[in-house]
Coordinates of C-alpha atoms in Angstrom, one line a residue:
X1 CA 12.9 -18.6 -6.0
X2 CA 12.6 -21.9 -4.2
X3 CA 11.6 -22.3 -0.6
X4 CA 11.7 -25.3 1.7
X5 CA 8.6 -25.3 4.0
X6 CA 8.0 -27.5 7.0
X7 CA 4.3 -28.5 7.5
X8 CA 2.5 -29.6 10.6
X9 CA 2.5 -33.4 10.5
X10 CA 0.0 -33.8 13.4
X11 CA -2.5 -31.6 11.5
X12 CA -2.0 -33.6 8.2
X13 CA -1.2 -30.4 6.4
X14 CA 0.7 -32.2 3.6
X15 CA -2.0 -34.8 3.0
X16 CA -4.7 -32.1 3.0
X17 CA -2.7 -30.0 0.4
X18 CA -2.2 -33.1 -1.8
X19 CA -5.9 -34.0 -1.5
X20 CA -6.9 -30.5 -2.6
X21 CA -8.8 -29.9 0.7
X22 CA -6.3 -27.2 1.7
X23 CA -5.1 -24.5 -0.7
X24 CA -3.5 -22.0 1.6
X25 CA -0.7 -22.0 4.3
X26 CA -0.1 -19.5 7.0
X27 CA 3.0 -18.1 8.8
X28 CA 3.0 -15.5 11.5
X29 CA 5.0 -13.7 14.1
X30 CA 5.2 -10.7 16.3
X31 CA 7.6 -9.1 13.8
X32 CA 8.2 -9.3 10.1
X33 CA 10.1 -12.6 10.0
X34 CA 10.4 -15.1 7.2
X35 CA 8.6 -15.5 4.9
X36 CA 7.1 -12.0 5.3
X37 CA 7.9 -10.0 2.1
X38 CA 10.1 -12.8 0.7
X39 CA 7.6 -14.9 -1.2
X40 CA 6.4 -13.9 -4.7
X41 CA 3.9 -15.1 -7.2
X42 CA 5.4 -18.0 -9.1
X43 CA 7.9 -19.1 -6.4
X44 CA 8.1 -22.8 -5.8
X45 CA 7.5 -24.3 -2.3
X46 CA 9.0 -27.7 -1.4
X47 CA 7.1 -29.3 1.4
X48 CA 8.2 -31.7 4.1
X49 CA 6.6 -32.8 7.3
X50 CA 8.0 -31.7 10.7
X51 CA 8.1 -35.4 11.7
X52 CA 11.9 -35.7 12.0
X53 CA 12.3 -37.7 8.7
X54 CA 13.6 -34.8 6.8
X55 CA 12.2 -35.8 3.4
X56 CA 10.9 -33.3 0.9
X57 CA 7.7 -35.0 -0.4
X58 CA 5.8 -32.4 -2.5
X59 CA 6.0 -29.1 -4.3
X60 CA 3.6 -26.4 -5.2
X61 CA 3.6 -23.0 -7.0
X62 CA 2.7 -19.8 -5.2
X63 CA -0.3 -18.1 -6.8
X64 CA -1.2 -15.5 -4.3
X65 CA 0.4 -13.9 -1.2
X66 CA -1.1 -11.7 1.5
X67 CA 1.4 -10.0 3.8
X68 CA -0.6 -8.3 6.5
X69 CA -0.2 -4.9 8.0
X70 CA 0.3 -4.9 11.8
X71 CA -2.7 -6.6 13.3
X72 CA -4.4 -6.5 16.6
X73 CA -5.1 -9.9 18.2
X74 CA -8.7 -9.6 17.2
X75 CA -7.9 -8.6 13.6
X76 CA -5.5 -11.5 13.2
X77 CA -8.2 -13.9 14.5
X78 CA -10.7 -12.4 12.0
X79 CA -8.3 -12.7 9.1
X80 CA -7.7 -16.4 9.9
X81 CA -11.5 -17.0 10.3
X82 CA -12.2 -15.3 6.9
X83 CA -9.7 -17.7 5.2
X84 CA -10.5 -20.8 7.2
X85 CA -12.1 -22.6 4.2
X86 CA -8.7 -22.5 2.4
X87 CA -6.5 -22.8 5.5
X88 CA -8.3 -25.7 7.1
X89 CA -6.6 -25.0 10.5
X90 CA -7.1 -27.3 13.4
X91 CA -8.0 -25.8 16.8
X92 CA -4.4 -26.1 17.9
X93 CA -3.2 -24.3 14.7
X94 CA -5.8 -21.6 15.2
X95 CA -4.4 -21.0 18.7
X96 CA -0.8 -20.9 17.4
X97 CA -1.5 -18.3 14.7
X98 CA -4.2 -16.2 16.3
X99 CA -3.0 -13.1 17.9
X100 CA 0.1 -12.8 15.8
X101 CA 0.9 -9.2 14.8
X102 CA 2.0 -10.1 11.3
X103 CA 0.5 -12.9 9.2
X104 CA 1.5 -14.2 5.8
X105 CA -1.2 -16.1 3.9
X106 CA 0.1 -18.0 0.8
X107 CA -2.3 -19.6 -1.7
X108 CA -0.7 -22.5 -3.7
X109 CA -1.6 -24.3 -6.9
X110 CA -0.3 -27.2 -9.0
X111 CA 0.7 -29.2 -5.9
X112 CA 2.2 -32.5 -6.8
X113 CA 3.9 -35.4 -4.9
X114 CA 7.6 -35.9 -5.5
X115 CA 10.0 -38.8 -5.2
X116 CA 11.1 -38.1 -1.6
X117 CA 14.6 -36.5 -1.2
X118 CA 16.7 -35.0 1.6
X119 CA 18.2 -31.6 1.9
X120 CA 21.3 -30.2 3.4
X121 CA 20.3 -27.7 6.2
X122 CA 23.9 -27.0 7.3
X123 CA 23.8 -23.5 5.7
X124 CA 20.8 -22.7 7.9
X125 CA 21.9 -22.4 11.5
X126 CA 18.5 -21.8 13.0
X127 CA 15.7 -24.4 13.1
X128 CA 13.2 -22.3 11.3
X129 CA 10.3 -23.9 9.4
X130 CA 10.8 -21.8 6.3
X131 CA 14.1 -21.8 4.3
X132 CA 14.5 -19.5 1.3
X133 CA 17.0 -21.7 -0.7
X134 CA 17.1 -19.9 -4.0
X135 CA 17.5 -23.1 -6.1
X136 CA 16.4 -26.4 -4.6
X137 CA 19.3 -28.2 -6.3
X138 CA 21.7 -26.1 -4.1
X139 CA 20.5 -28.0 -1.0
X140 CA 19.3 -31.3 -2.5
X141 CA 21.3 -34.3 -1.3

């Protein structure tokens, strides 16, 4: 399964992944929303920055997933702190994800830069930052 994942441009997430300084990404919510339970070992993530350019610039393979059980605010903060060396969250990102009831921690490998390309988001009405596309060629422009 292929997924399109928007990364935090202000936090230089894409650059940190490409440099090998960051090996894990996080998503979280009050409920079990995407990508909770929808990402598997071996899935391919296609990354683009949330900078408005809309260009897929890199890809990586999922090598490990942690879908949390319901967490207290303190437990979610502790889980993030325990994985900070791989997450490399900024203070602003820590504030964003801390306290979420459900967290998804995804470890990636084999990240590589791609020739940038656009995708067609018209089949995805909401402006979510995670799109399970099935096959990247089905949305590639």
